[in-house]
Coordinates of C-alpha atoms in Angstrom, one line a residue:
X298 CA -52.6 -155.8 53.6
X299 CA -56.5 -155.3 54.1
X300 CA -58.8 -153.7 56.5
X301 CA -62.3 -155.3 56.9
X302 CA -64.4 -153.1 58.2
X303 CA -68.4 -154.2 59.1
X304 CA -71.1 -151.7 58.1
X305 CA -74.7 -151.5 58.3
X306 CA -77.2 -151.5 54.5
X307 CA -78.9 -148.2 53.9
X308 CA -78.8 -149.5 49.8
X309 CA -77.1 -153.2 48.8
X310 CA -75.1 -154.4 46.0
X311 CA -71.3 -154.1 45.0
X312 CA -68.7 -151.6 44.7
X313 CA -64.9 -150.7 44.0
X314 CA -63.7 -147.6 43.2
X315 CA -61.2 -144.8 43.9
X316 CA -63.3 -142.8 47.0
X317 CA -64.1 -138.3 46.2
X318 CA -63.7 -137.9 49.8
X319 CA -66.1 -134.6 50.7
X320 CA -64.6 -132.0 54.6
X321 CA -68.8 -130.8 54.3
X322 CA -72.0 -132.6 53.0
X323 CA -73.2 -132.1 50.2
X324 CA -76.5 -131.0 48.6
X325 CA -77.9 -132.9 45.2
X326 CA -80.4 -130.1 45.0
X327 CA -78.2 -127.2 43.8
X328 CA -74.7 -128.6 44.3
X329 CA -74.4 -132.0 41.5
X330 CA -75.4 -131.5 38.2
X331 CA -76.6 -134.9 36.8
X332 CA -74.9 -134.3 33.4
X333 CA -71.4 -134.5 34.0
X334 CA -70.8 -135.4 37.9
X335 CA -69.8 -132.5 39.1
X336 CA -70.2 -130.7 42.3
X337 CA -71.5 -127.3 41.3
X338 CA -72.1 -126.2 44.6
X339 CA -70.8 -122.5 44.8
X340 CA -69.9 -122.7 48.0
X341 CA -68.9 -126.3 48.4
X342 CA -65.0 -126.9 49.7
X343 CA -64.7 -130.1 46.9
X344 CA -66.8 -127.7 44.1
X345 CA -65.2 -128.7 40.7
X346 CA -64.1 -132.2 41.8
X347 CA -66.0 -135.5 39.6
X348 CA -67.4 -138.4 41.5
X349 CA -68.1 -140.3 39.0
X350 CA -67.4 -144.1 39.0
X351 CA -66.4 -142.9 43.0
X352 CA -67.4 -143.4 46.0
X353 CA -68.8 -140.7 47.7
X354 CA -67.8 -140.3 51.1
X355 CA -69.3 -139.0 53.3
X356 CA -70.5 -137.8 56.9
X357 CA -74.0 -136.8 55.8
X358 CA -76.6 -134.8 53.2
X359 CA -77.9 -132.0 53.7
X360 CA -81.2 -131.7 52.5
X361 CA -83.8 -130.9 49.9
X362 CA -85.8 -133.6 48.9
X363 CA -85.1 -132.7 45.5
X364 CA -82.1 -133.9 45.9
X365 CA -83.3 -137.7 45.6
X366 CA -85.2 -137.0 42.3
X367 CA -80.7 -135.8 41.7
X368 CA -79.2 -138.2 42.8
X369 CA -82.1 -140.8 40.8
X370 CA -80.7 -138.9 38.0
X371 CA -77.2 -139.2 38.2
X372 CA -77.0 -142.6 39.1
X373 CA -79.6 -143.2 35.6
X374 CA -76.8 -141.4 33.5
X375 CA -73.9 -142.9 34.8
X376 CA -72.2 -139.8 36.1
X377 CA -72.7 -140.5 39.6
X378 CA -71.2 -142.5 42.9
X379 CA -70.6 -146.2 42.1
X380 CA -71.0 -146.7 46.3
X381 CA -71.7 -143.5 49.2
X382 CA -70.3 -144.7 52.5
X383 CA -72.7 -142.2 55.3
X384 CA -71.9 -141.9 59.4
X385 CA -75.3 -140.3 59.9
X386 CA -78.6 -141.8 57.9
X387 CA -80.0 -140.0 55.5
X388 CA -82.9 -140.8 53.5
X389 CA -82.7 -138.4 50.7
X390 CA -79.2 -140.1 49.6
X391 CA -81.0 -143.8 50.7
X392 CA -84.0 -142.4 48.3
X393 CA -81.9 -141.7 45.5
X394 CA -80.1 -144.8 45.8
X395 CA -83.1 -147.7 46.0
X396 CA -85.5 -145.0 43.3
X397 CA -82.8 -146.0 40.3
X398 CA -82.1 -149.2 41.3
X399 CA -86.1 -150.1 41.2
X400 CA -87.2 -147.2 38.5
X401 CA -83.5 -147.7 36.5
X402 CA -81.8 -151.2 37.0
X403 CA -78.4 -148.7 38.5
X404 CA -77.0 -150.4 41.4
X405 CA -75.2 -148.4 43.5
X406 CA -75.1 -149.4 47.1
X407 CA -75.0 -147.0 50.3
X408 CA -73.3 -148.1 53.1
X409 CA -73.5 -146.7 57.2
X410 CA -69.4 -146.7 59.0
X411 CA -69.3 -146.4 62.1
X412 CA -67.9 -143.6 64.7
X413 CA -65.5 -145.4 65.4
X414 CA -64.0 -146.7 61.9
X415 CA -64.8 -143.3 60.4
X416 CA -61.4 -142.1 60.2
X417 CA -60.2 -145.1 58.1
X418 CA -62.9 -145.2 55.8
X419 CA -61.8 -141.5 55.3
X420 CA -57.9 -142.1 54.6
X421 CA -58.5 -144.2 52.1
X422 CA -57.6 -143.5 48.4
X423 CA -59.6 -146.5 47.3
X424 CA -62.1 -148.9 49.1
X425 CA -64.6 -152.0 48.6
X426 CA -68.1 -152.7 48.8
X427 CA -70.6 -155.8 49.5
X428 CA -73.9 -154.8 51.1
X429 CA -76.0 -157.8 52.0
X430 CA -79.9 -156.6 52.9
X431 CA -78.9 -156.1 56.6
X432 CA -75.0 -155.8 56.4
X433 CA -72.4 -154.0 54.9
X434 CA -68.7 -154.6 54.3
X435 CA -66.0 -152.3 53.8
X436 CA -62.5 -152.8 52.9
X437 CA -59.9 -150.7 52.0
X438 CA -55.9 -150.6 51.2
X439 CA -54.2 -150.9 54.5
X440 CA -51.2 -150.3 52.9

């Protein structure tokens, strides 16, 4: 059975993939190897996980304004996430995905989920995102 959740679009697009749920926020600057898509932040709990082609689920980003360029570069190389689900708005993550779409034609939908839906989203192993101009849906397999 598929469960459909409402979300807010930060960057439009559509994607479906296996999830990578982060237990802590990630700074792409110094935290992601854009050449491989691997998390390289030595203190991050998900160090060595690869986000390439997966939907990244994290509560929020963790700064450095240069993180936008690292995310955009990973998307350009095809090593970035297929989509991103956040619980808190993050301008750095959003700008990185917007730049990749504008400069490279690489789409990575970024959506904002609600606190009420967060447990279901982080428990899903596979998500489908459909992000329109303003609103988005997140489909998850409820088993």
